[in-house]
JSON list of C-alpha atoms in Angstrom, two decimals:
[
{"chain": "A", "resi": 1, "resn": "MET", "atom": "CA", "xyz": [0.58, 0.08, 0.08]},
{"chain": "A", "resi": 2, "resn": "SER", "atom": "CA", "xyz": [1.45, 3.66, -0.89]},
{"chain": "A", "resi": 3, "resn": "LEU", "atom": "CA", "xyz": [0.12, 6.74, 0.11]},
{"chain": "A", "resi": 4, "resn": "LYS", "atom": "CA", "xyz": [-1.39, 9.22, -1.74]},
{"chain": "A", "resi": 5, "resn": "PRO", "atom": "CA", "xyz": [-1.11, 12.53, -2.11]},
{"chain": "A", "resi": 6, "resn": "LEU", "atom": "CA", "xyz": [-4.77, 14.21, -1.14]},
{"chain": "A", "resi": 7, "resn": "LEU", "atom": "CA", "xyz": [-4.70, 17.75, -1.74]},
{"chain": "A", "resi": 8, "resn": "MET", "atom": "CA", "xyz": [-1.65, 19.12, -3.39]},
{"chain": "A", "resi": 9, "resn": "ARG", "atom": "CA", "xyz": [-0.40, 18.50, -7.82]},
{"chain": "A", "resi": 10, "resn": "ALA", "atom": "CA", "xyz": [2.72, 17.24, -8.61]},
{"chain": "A", "resi": 11, "resn": "GLU", "atom": "CA", "xyz": [3.37, 20.86, -11.44]},
{"chain": "A", "resi": 12, "resn": "GLU", "atom": "CA", "xyz": [2.13, 22.07, -7.06]},
{"chain": "A", "resi": 13, "resn": "ALA", "atom": "CA", "xyz": [4.74, 20.62, -6.06]},
{"chain": "A", "resi": 14, "resn": "SER", "atom": "CA", "xyz": [6.93, 21.98, -8.82]},
{"chain": "A", "resi": 15, "resn": "GLN", "atom": "CA", "xyz": [6.13, 25.10, -9.24]},
{"chain": "A", "resi": 16, "resn": "LEU", "atom": "CA", "xyz": [5.88, 26.08, -5.75]},
{"chain": "A", "resi": 17, "resn": "LEU", "atom": "CA", "xyz": [9.77, 24.08, -5.14]},
{"chain": "A", "resi": 18, "resn": "PHE", "atom": "CA", "xyz": [10.51, 26.20, -7.69]},
{"chain": "A", "resi": 19, "resn": "MET", "atom": "CA", "xyz": [9.38, 29.19, -6.04]},
{"chain": "A", "resi": 20, "resn": "VAL", "atom": "CA", "xyz": [10.86, 28.97, -2.94]},
{"chain": "A", "resi": 21, "resn": "ARG", "atom": "CA", "xyz": [14.03, 28.66, -4.51]},
{"chain": "A", "resi": 22, "resn": "GLN", "atom": "CA", "xyz": [13.43, 31.78, -6.89]},
{"chain": "A", "resi": 23, "resn": "LEU", "atom": "CA", "xyz": [12.30, 34.07, -4.46]},
{"chain": "A", "resi": 24, "resn": "THR", "atom": "CA", "xyz": [15.30, 33.07, -1.64]},
{"chain": "A", "resi": 25, "resn": "ARG", "atom": "CA", "xyz": [17.90, 30.95, -2.64]},
{"chain": "A", "resi": 26, "resn": "GLU", "atom": "CA", "xyz": [19.05, 28.83, -5.12]},
{"chain": "A", "resi": 27, "resn": "ASP", "atom": "CA", "xyz": [20.42, 26.13, -2.93]},
{"chain": "A", "resi": 28, "resn": "ALA", "atom": "CA", "xyz": [18.05, 26.70, -0.01]},
{"chain": "A", "resi": 29, "resn": "ARG", "atom": "CA", "xyz": [16.18, 23.03, 1.21]},
{"chain": "A", "resi": 30, "resn": "VAL", "atom": "CA", "xyz": [14.42, 23.43, 4.08]},
{"chain": "A", "resi": 31, "resn": "ILE", "atom": "CA", "xyz": [10.98, 24.39, 3.82]},
{"chain": "A", "resi": 32, "resn": "GLU", "atom": "CA", "xyz": [8.78, 25.41, 6.49]},
{"chain": "A", "resi": 33, "resn": "LEU", "atom": "CA", "xyz": [4.68, 25.82, 5.94]},
{"chain": "A", "resi": 34, "resn": "ILE", "atom": "CA", "xyz": [2.82, 27.02, 9.11]},
{"chain": "A", "resi": 35, "resn": "ALA", "atom": "CA", "xyz": [-0.69, 28.75, 8.81]},
{"chain": "A", "resi": 36, "resn": "PRO", "atom": "CA", "xyz": [-2.01, 31.29, 11.22]},
{"chain": "A", "resi": 37, "resn": "GLN", "atom": "CA", "xyz": [-5.08, 29.52, 13.13]},
{"chain": "A", "resi": 38, "resn": "PRO", "atom": "CA", "xyz": [-5.19, 25.87, 13.45]},
{"chain": "A", "resi": 39, "resn": "LYS", "atom": "CA", "xyz": [-7.39, 24.18, 10.89]},
{"chain": "A", "resi": 40, "resn": "ALA", "atom": "CA", "xyz": [-6.32, 25.37, 7.62]},
{"chain": "A", "resi": 41, "resn": "GLY", "atom": "CA", "xyz": [-5.08, 21.93, 6.06]},
{"chain": "A", "resi": 42, "resn": "THR", "atom": "CA", "xyz": [-1.03, 23.01, 7.39]},
{"chain": "A", "resi": 43, "resn": "SER", "atom": "CA", "xyz": [0.13, 19.23, 8.11]},
{"chain": "A", "resi": 44, "resn": "THR", "atom": "CA", "xyz": [-2.06, 18.38, 4.19]},
{"chain": "A", "resi": 45, "resn": "LEU", "atom": "CA", "xyz": [0.33, 20.96, 2.64]},
{"chain": "A", "resi": 46, "resn": "ALA", "atom": "CA", "xyz": [3.20, 19.84, 4.27]},
{"chain": "A", "resi": 47, "resn": "LEU", "atom": "CA", "xyz": [3.06, 15.65, 4.00]},
{"chain": "A", "resi": 48, "resn": "ASP", "atom": "CA", "xyz": [1.44, 16.42, 0.00]},
{"chain": "A", "resi": 49, "resn": "LEU", "atom": "CA", "xyz": [4.41, 18.04, -0.56]},
{"chain": "A", "resi": 50, "resn": "ALA", "atom": "CA", "xyz": [6.74, 15.88, 0.96]},
{"chain": "A", "resi": 51, "resn": "LEU", "atom": "CA", "xyz": [5.76, 13.10, -0.76]},
{"chain": "A", "resi": 52, "resn": "LEU", "atom": "CA", "xyz": [5.54, 15.07, -3.90]},
{"chain": "A", "resi": 53, "resn": "THR", "atom": "CA", "xyz": [8.88, 15.63, -3.73]},
{"chain": "A", "resi": 54, "resn": "ALA", "atom": "CA", "xyz": [10.00, 12.49, -2.88]},
{"chain": "A", "resi": 55, "resn": "GLU", "atom": "CA", "xyz": [9.04, 11.63, -5.07]},
{"chain": "A", "resi": 56, "resn": "GLU", "atom": "CA", "xyz": [11.91, 12.80, -7.69]},
{"chain": "A", "resi": 57, "resn": "ALA", "atom": "CA", "xyz": [14.87, 12.95, -4.98]},
{"chain": "A", "resi": 58, "resn": "GLY", "atom": "CA", "xyz": [17.74, 11.27, -4.78]},
{"chain": "A", "resi": 59, "resn": "ARG", "atom": "CA", "xyz": [17.95, 10.81, -1.27]},
{"chain": "A", "resi": 60, "resn": "PRO", "atom": "CA", "xyz": [15.63, 10.48, 1.91]},
{"chain": "A", "resi": 61, "resn": "ILE", "atom": "CA", "xyz": [13.47, 13.68, 2.36]},
{"chain": "A", "resi": 62, "resn": "LEU", "atom": "CA", "xyz": [12.07, 14.52, 6.03]},
{"chain": "A", "resi": 63, "resn": "LEU", "atom": "CA", "xyz": [8.72, 15.95, 7.58]},
{"chain": "A", "resi": 64, "resn": "LEU", "atom": "CA", "xyz": [9.78, 17.31, 10.68]},
{"chain": "A", "resi": 65, "resn": "ASP", "atom": "CA", "xyz": [6.82, 17.48, 12.42]},
{"chain": "A", "resi": 66, "resn": "LEU", "atom": "CA", "xyz": [6.57, 20.82, 14.64]},
{"chain": "A", "resi": 67, "resn": "GLY", "atom": "CA", "xyz": [2.88, 19.54, 15.43]},
{"chain": "A", "resi": 68, "resn": "GLN", "atom": "CA", "xyz": [0.13, 20.11, 17.88]},
{"chain": "A", "resi": 69, "resn": "PRO", "atom": "CA", "xyz": [-0.87, 17.19, 19.00]},
{"chain": "A", "resi": 70, "resn": "ARG", "atom": "CA", "xyz": [1.95, 16.25, 18.44]},
{"chain": "A", "resi": 71, "resn": "ASN", "atom": "CA", "xyz": [3.53, 13.10, 16.51]},
{"chain": "A", "resi": 72, "resn": "ALA", "atom": "CA", "xyz": [0.02, 13.21, 14.63]},
{"chain": "A", "resi": 73, "resn": "GLN", "atom": "CA", "xyz": [1.65, 13.02, 10.85]},
{"chain": "A", "resi": 74, "resn": "ALA", "atom": "CA", "xyz": [3.13, 9.74, 12.57]},
{"chain": "A", "resi": 75, "resn": "ASP", "atom": "CA", "xyz": [0.92, 8.42, 14.58]},
{"chain": "A", "resi": 76, "resn": "ALA", "atom": "CA", "xyz": [-1.57, 9.25, 11.66]},
{"chain": "A", "resi": 77, "resn": "LEU", "atom": "CA", "xyz": [0.45, 7.35, 9.47]},
{"chain": "A", "resi": 78, "resn": "GLU", "atom": "CA", "xyz": [1.22, 4.46, 11.54]},
{"chain": "A", "resi": 79, "resn": "ALA", "atom": "CA", "xyz": [-2.51, 4.10, 11.89]},
{"chain": "A", "resi": 80, "resn": "SER", "atom": "CA", "xyz": [-3.31, 3.33, 8.07]},
{"chain": "A", "resi": 81, "resn": "ASN", "atom": "CA", "xyz": [-0.21, 0.85, 8.91]},
{"chain": "A", "resi": 82, "resn": "LEU", "atom": "CA", "xyz": [2.03, 3.47, 6.43]},
{"chain": "A", "resi": 83, "resn": "LEU", "atom": "CA", "xyz": [5.21, 3.51, 8.80]},
{"chain": "A", "resi": 84, "resn": "ARG", "atom": "CA", "xyz": [7.58, 1.28, 7.99]},
{"chain": "A", "resi": 85, "resn": "GLU", "atom": "CA", "xyz": [9.37, 0.17, 11.49]},
{"chain": "A", "resi": 86, "resn": "ASP", "atom": "CA", "xyz": [12.76, -1.93, 11.22]},
{"chain": "A", "resi": 87, "resn": "PRO", "atom": "CA", "xyz": [13.74, -3.99, 14.33]},
{"chain": "A", "resi": 88, "resn": "TRP", "atom": "CA", "xyz": [17.56, -2.83, 14.88]},
{"chain": "A", "resi": 89, "resn": "GLY", "atom": "CA", "xyz": [15.18, 0.30, 15.43]},
{"chain": "A", "resi": 90, "resn": "THR", "atom": "CA", "xyz": [14.89, 3.87, 14.92]},
{"chain": "A", "resi": 91, "resn": "MET", "atom": "CA", "xyz": [17.66, 6.63, 13.60]},
{"chain": "A", "resi": 92, "resn": "VAL", "atom": "CA", "xyz": [17.50, 9.56, 16.12]},
{"chain": "A", "resi": 93, "resn": "LEU", "atom": "CA", "xyz": [18.46, 12.49, 14.65]},
{"chain": "A", "resi": 94, "resn": "PRO", "atom": "CA", "xyz": [22.43, 13.48, 15.30]},
{"chain": "A", "resi": 95, "resn": "ALA", "atom": "CA", "xyz": [21.80, 16.36, 17.44]},
{"chain": "A", "resi": 96, "resn": "SER", "atom": "CA", "xyz": [18.20, 18.26, 19.82]},
{"chain": "A", "resi": 97, "resn": "LEU", "atom": "CA", "xyz": [15.70, 21.63, 18.50]},
{"chain": "A", "resi": 98, "resn": "GLY", "atom": "CA", "xyz": [16.16, 23.47, 21.41]},
{"chain": "A", "resi": 99, "resn": "GLY", "atom": "CA", "xyz": [16.33, 20.21, 23.84]},
{"chain": "A", "resi": 100, "resn": "GLN", "atom": "CA", "xyz": [13.71, 18.34, 22.67]},
{"chain": "A", "resi": 101, "resn": "ALA", "atom": "CA", "xyz": [15.07, 14.95, 20.50]},
{"chain": "A", "resi": 102, "resn": "PHE", "atom": "CA", "xyz": [13.58, 13.78, 17.77]},
{"chain": "A", "resi": 103, "resn": "ASP", "atom": "CA", "xyz": [14.23, 9.77, 15.92]},
{"chain": "A", "resi": 104, "resn": "VAL", "atom": "CA", "xyz": [12.21, 9.91, 12.10]},
{"chain": "A", "resi": 105, "resn": "VAL", "atom": "CA", "xyz": [10.46, 6.89, 10.94]},
{"chain": "A", "resi": 106, "resn": "PRO", "atom": "CA", "xyz": [10.39, 5.12, 6.78]},
{"chain": "A", "resi": 107, "resn": "VAL", "atom": "CA", "xyz": [6.35, 5.72, 5.21]},
{"chain": "A", "resi": 108, "resn": "GLU", "atom": "CA", "xyz": [6.30, 2.96, 3.20]},
{"chain": "A", "resi": 109, "resn": "ASN", "atom": "CA", "xyz": [7.32, 2.61, 0.05]},
{"chain": "A", "resi": 110, "resn": "SER", "atom": "CA", "xyz": [8.92, 6.27, 0.04]},
{"chain": "A", "resi": 111, "resn": "THR", "atom": "CA", "xyz": [12.39, 8.41, 0.15]},
{"chain": "A", "resi": 112, "resn": "LEU", "atom": "CA", "xyz": [10.31, 9.86, 2.57]},
{"chain": "A", "resi": 113, "resn": "MET", "atom": "CA", "xyz": [10.42, 9.42, 6.87]},
{"chain": "A", "resi": 114, "resn": "VAL", "atom": "CA", "xyz": [8.37, 11.09, 8.81]},
{"chain": "A", "resi": 115, "resn": "SER", "atom": "CA", "xyz": [10.07, 12.30, 12.56]},
{"chain": "A", "resi": 116, "resn": "ARG", "atom": "CA", "xyz": [8.55, 11.63, 16.55]},
{"chain": "A", "resi": 117, "resn": "ARG", "atom": "CA", "xyz": [9.22, 13.93, 19.51]},
{"chain": "A", "resi": 118, "resn": "LEU", "atom": "CA", "xyz": [11.38, 11.38, 21.55]},
{"chain": "A", "resi": 119, "resn": "PRO", "atom": "CA", "xyz": [10.22, 11.25, 25.89]},
{"chain": "A", "resi": 120, "resn": "PRO", "atom": "CA", "xyz": [11.42, 14.74, 27.64]},
{"chain": "A", "resi": 121, "resn": "GLY", "atom": "CA", "xyz": [14.96, 14.20, 29.20]},
{"chain": "A", "resi": 122, "resn": "PHE", "atom": "CA", "xyz": [15.44, 11.45, 26.16]},
{"chain": "A", "resi": 123, "resn": "ALA", "atom": "CA", "xyz": [19.28, 11.88, 25.77]},
{"chain": "A", "resi": 124, "resn": "ILE", "atom": "CA", "xyz": [21.59, 12.70, 23.06]},
{"chain": "A", "resi": 125, "resn": "GLY", "atom": "CA", "xyz": [24.71, 12.72, 24.62]},
{"chain": "A", "resi": 126, "resn": "GLU", "atom": "CA", "xyz": [26.07, 15.99, 23.68]},
{"chain": "A", "resi": 127, "resn": "PRO", "atom": "CA", "xyz": [24.61, 19.66, 24.71]},
{"chain": "A", "resi": 128, "resn": "PRO", "atom": "CA", "xyz": [21.95, 21.09, 22.37]},
{"chain": "A", "resi": 129, "resn": "PRO", "atom": "CA", "xyz": [23.21, 23.41, 19.28]},
{"chain": "A", "resi": 130, "resn": "GLU", "atom": "CA", "xyz": [22.46, 26.09, 17.63]},
{"chain": "A", "resi": 131, "resn": "ALA", "atom": "CA", "xyz": [18.93, 26.53, 15.55]},
{"chain": "A", "resi": 132, "resn": "ASP", "atom": "CA", "xyz": [21.45, 26.48, 12.52]},
{"chain": "A", "resi": 133, "resn": "VAL", "atom": "CA", "xyz": [23.72, 23.36, 13.65]},
{"chain": "A", "resi": 134, "resn": "PHE", "atom": "CA", "xyz": [20.54, 21.51, 14.27]},
{"chain": "A", "resi": 135, "resn": "LEU", "atom": "CA", "xyz": [19.53, 22.53, 9.69]},
{"chain": "A", "resi": 136, "resn": "ALA", "atom": "CA", "xyz": [22.50, 21.79, 9.18]},
{"chain": "A", "resi": 137, "resn": "GLN", "atom": "CA", "xyz": [23.00, 18.45, 10.10]},
{"chain": "A", "resi": 138, "resn": "LEU", "atom": "CA", "xyz": [19.88, 17.70, 9.03]},
{"chain": "A", "resi": 139, "resn": "LYS", "atom": "CA", "xyz": [20.75, 19.25, 4.90]},
{"chain": "A", "resi": 140, "resn": "SER", "atom": "CA", "xyz": [23.88, 16.32, 5.47]},
{"chain": "A", "resi": 141, "resn": "LEU", "atom": "CA", "xyz": [21.69, 14.39, 5.73]},
{"chain": "A", "resi": 142, "resn": "PHE", "atom": "CA", "xyz": [18.62, 14.53, 3.77]},
{"chain": "A", "resi": 143, "resn": "GLU", "atom": "CA", "xyz": [17.97, 15.80, 0.37]},
{"chain": "A", "resi": 144, "resn": "TRP", "atom": "CA", "xyz": [14.62, 17.72, 0.84]},
{"chain": "A", "resi": 145, "resn": "VAL", "atom": "CA", "xyz": [13.59, 19.26, 4.76]},
{"chain": "A", "resi": 146, "resn": "ILE", "atom": "CA", "xyz": [10.05, 20.68, 4.88]},
{"chain": "A", "resi": 147, "resn": "ILE", "atom": "CA", "xyz": [8.42, 21.55, 8.50]},
{"chain": "A", "resi": 148, "resn": "ASP", "atom": "CA", "xyz": [5.24, 21.43, 9.45]},
{"chain": "A", "resi": 149, "resn": "ALA", "atom": "CA", "xyz": [4.86, 23.66, 12.08]},
{"chain": "A", "resi": 150, "resn": "PRO", "atom": "CA", "xyz": [1.79, 24.77, 14.33]},
{"chain": "A", "resi": 151, "resn": "ALA", "atom": "CA", "xyz": [-0.28, 27.22, 14.37]},
{"chain": "A", "resi": 152, "resn": "PRO", "atom": "CA", "xyz": [0.92, 30.79, 16.75]},
{"chain": "A", "resi": 153, "resn": "ALA", "atom": "CA", "xyz": [-2.98, 30.23, 18.44]},
{"chain": "A", "resi": 154, "resn": "ARG", "atom": "CA", "xyz": [-1.04, 26.72, 19.68]},
{"chain": "A", "resi": 155, "resn": "SER", "atom": "CA", "xyz": [2.69, 26.93, 20.36]},
{"chain": "A", "resi": 156, "resn": "PHE", "atom": "CA", "xyz": [5.65, 29.38, 19.31]},
{"chain": "A", "resi": 157, "resn": "ASP", "atom": "CA", "xyz": [7.59, 26.35, 17.70]},
{"chain": "A", "resi": 158, "resn": "GLY", "atom": "CA", "xyz": [6.30, 27.10, 14.21]},
{"chain": "A", "resi": 159, "resn": "ILE", "atom": "CA", "xyz": [7.89, 30.97, 14.97]},
{"chain": "A", "resi": 160, "resn": "ILE", "atom": "CA", "xyz": [11.23, 29.35, 15.97]},
{"chain": "A", "resi": 161, "resn": "ALA", "atom": "CA", "xyz": [11.16, 27.31, 13.96]},
{"chain": "A", "resi": 162, "resn": "ALA", "atom": "CA", "xyz": [10.47, 30.10, 10.74]},
{"chain": "A", "resi": 163, "resn": "SER", "atom": "CA", "xyz": [13.99, 31.76, 11.83]},
{"chain": "A", "resi": 164, "resn": "MET", "atom": "CA", "xyz": [16.29, 29.03, 10.26]},
{"chain": "A", "resi": 165, "resn": "ALA", "atom": "CA", "xyz": [14.54, 28.31, 7.74]},
{"chain": "A", "resi": 166, "resn": "GLU", "atom": "CA", "xyz": [16.01, 28.86, 4.75]},
{"chain": "A", "resi": 167, "resn": "ALA", "atom": "CA", "xyz": [12.46, 29.17, 3.78]},
{"chain": "A", "resi": 168, "resn": "VAL", "atom": "CA", "xyz": [8.77, 29.66, 4.84]},
{"chain": "A", "resi": 169, "resn": "VAL", "atom": "CA", "xyz": [5.51, 29.52, 3.41]},
{"chain": "A", "resi": 170, "resn": "MET", "atom": "CA", "xyz": [1.91, 30.54, 4.84]},
{"chain": "A", "resi": 171, "resn": "VAL", "atom": "CA", "xyz": [-1.24, 28.77, 4.20]},
{"chain": "A", "resi": 172, "resn": "LEU", "atom": "CA", "xyz": [-3.65, 30.45, 4.66]},
{"chain": "A", "resi": 173, "resn": "VAL", "atom": "CA", "xyz": [-8.03, 29.45, 4.23]},
{"chain": "A", "resi": 174, "resn": "ALA", "atom": "CA", "xyz": [-8.66, 30.85, 1.26]},
{"chain": "A", "resi": 175, "resn": "ASP", "atom": "CA", "xyz": [-12.44, 32.99, 1.79]},
{"chain": "A", "resi": 176, "resn": "ASN", "atom": "CA", "xyz": [-11.88, 32.06, 5.71]},
{"chain": "A", "resi": 177, "resn": "THR", "atom": "CA", "xyz": [-8.47, 33.81, 7.03]},
{"chain": "A", "resi": 178, "resn": "ARG", "atom": "CA", "xyz": [-8.79, 37.51, 7.84]},
{"chain": "A", "resi": 179, "resn": "ALA", "atom": "CA", "xyz": [-6.94, 39.58, 6.88]},
{"chain": "A", "resi": 180, "resn": "PRO", "atom": "CA", "xyz": [-5.45, 41.06, 10.68]},
{"chain": "A", "resi": 181, "resn": "VAL", "atom": "CA", "xyz": [-5.08, 37.60, 11.15]},
{"chain": "A", "resi": 182, "resn": "ALA", "atom": "CA", "xyz": [-3.07, 36.66, 8.47]},
{"chain": "A", "resi": 183, "resn": "ASP", "atom": "CA", "xyz": [-1.25, 40.22, 8.26]},
{"chain": "A", "resi": 184, "resn": "LYS", "atom": "CA", "xyz": [-0.27, 38.93, 12.58]},
{"chain": "A", "resi": 185, "resn": "LEU", "atom": "CA", "xyz": [1.48, 35.55, 11.09]},
{"chain": "A", "resi": 186, "resn": "ARG", "atom": "CA", "xyz": [3.36, 37.52, 8.65]},
{"chain": "A", "resi": 187, "resn": "ASP", "atom": "CA", "xyz": [4.13, 40.45, 11.35]},
{"chain": "A", "resi": 188, "resn": "GLN", "atom": "CA", "xyz": [5.56, 37.43, 13.26]},
{"chain": "A", "resi": 189, "resn": "LEU", "atom": "CA", "xyz": [7.29, 35.69, 11.51]},
{"chain": "A", "resi": 190, "resn": "VAL", "atom": "CA", "xyz": [9.71, 39.01, 9.49]},
{"chain": "A", "resi": 191, "resn": "ASP", "atom": "CA", "xyz": [9.95, 39.96, 13.83]},
{"chain": "A", "resi": 192, "resn": "ALA", "atom": "CA", "xyz": [11.26, 36.71, 14.03]},
{"chain": "A", "resi": 193, "resn": "ARG", "atom": "CA", "xyz": [14.02, 37.26, 11.04]},
{"chain": "A", "resi": 194, "resn": "ALA", "atom": "CA", "xyz": [11.98, 34.25, 9.11]},
{"chain": "A", "resi": 195, "resn": "ASN", "atom": "CA", "xyz": [11.97, 35.09, 5.23]},
{"chain": "A", "resi": 196, "resn": "LEU", "atom": "CA", "xyz": [9.06, 34.59, 3.98]},
{"chain": "A", "resi": 197, "resn": "ALA", "atom": "CA", "xyz": [8.63, 33.45, 0.42]},
{"chain": "A", "resi": 198, "resn": "GLY", "atom": "CA", "xyz": [5.14, 33.23, -0.39]},
{"chain": "A", "resi": 199, "resn": "VAL", "atom": "CA", "xyz": [1.11, 32.39, 0.07]},
{"chain": "A", "resi": 200, "resn": "LEU", "atom": "CA", "xyz": [-1.07, 29.28, 0.17]},
{"chain": "A", "resi": 201, "resn": "LEU", "atom": "CA", "xyz": [-4.15, 29.11, -0.51]},
{"chain": "A", "resi": 202, "resn": "ASN", "atom": "CA", "xyz": [-5.79, 25.99, 0.25]},
{"chain": "A", "resi": 203, "resn": "ARG", "atom": "CA", "xyz": [-9.61, 25.80, -0.11]},
{"chain": "A", "resi": 204, "resn": "ARG", "atom": "CA", "xyz": [-10.26, 27.31, -2.86]},
{"chain": "A", "resi": 205, "resn": "ARG", "atom": "CA", "xyz": [-13.49, 27.89, -4.61]},
{"chain": "A", "resi": 206, "resn": "PHE", "atom": "CA", "xyz": [-12.24, 28.77, -7.92]},
{"chain": "A", "resi": 207, "resn": "TYR", "atom": "CA", "xyz": [-9.37, 29.55, -10.26]},
{"chain": "A", "resi": 208, "resn": "ILE", "atom": "CA", "xyz": [-6.84, 31.70, -9.78]},
{"chain": "A", "resi": 209, "resn": "PRO", "atom": "CA", "xyz": [-4.84, 32.84, -13.03]},
{"chain": "A", "resi": 210, "resn": "ARG", "atom": "CA", "xyz": [-1.30, 32.36, -12.41]},
{"chain": "A", "resi": 211, "resn": "PHE", "atom": "CA", "xyz": [0.29, 35.57, -12.59]},
{"chain": "A", "resi": 212, "resn": "LEU", "atom": "CA", "xyz": [-2.53, 36.64, -9.63]},
{"chain": "A", "resi": 213, "resn": "TYR", "atom": "CA", "xyz": [0.17, 34.43, -7.27]},
{"chain": "A", "resi": 214, "resn": "ARG", "atom": "CA", "xyz": [2.38, 37.97, -8.00]},
{"chain": "A", "resi": 215, "resn": "HIS", "atom": "CA", "xyz": [0.17, 40.19, -6.49]},
{"chain": "A", "resi": 216, "resn": "LEU", "atom": "CA", "xyz": [-1.61, 38.28, -2.89]}
]
């Protein structure tokens, strides 16, 4: 059994990655998706993007799940029997993020790997590195790192992680997200010195010509 994207098509993923690199840096490989409010579809879009990227990747892709509730991505995949547990144990990431350690589990029939938070106090043997060092280590292991970030209303982990991501994409619910709410998240990301690359409009009711995205 293989997992299929739900909301994003292959050409849309390619356009998003191209846009990210055009607007940020040509070698950008760490992308965060974040919405101003919960239930905007961020986790589904992050998983879709990771899956579609994995189809073309030569090395493993990491879906770094910072969302709330914790480990929702891995738990959902495990419930559908889509995780491939290694009988010899899972891979623990070589460093922690703000003291939080992770292991990663591969997805069946894919080069995609999904993170899981390890219990508090799990020791990795070294002091937690700076955030940029943590991501540099991830880039040495994975071709792309897609960060599924929680809305600030649930946790500020996404804002903290945004400061170290090479590109941040805001997820807004079309015809639903109010402008002041979107502006607040944008301001939070700017204050965190995040590299804001663009916006994904989820649940659109009608087609938007591509050239209009330049003005959104």
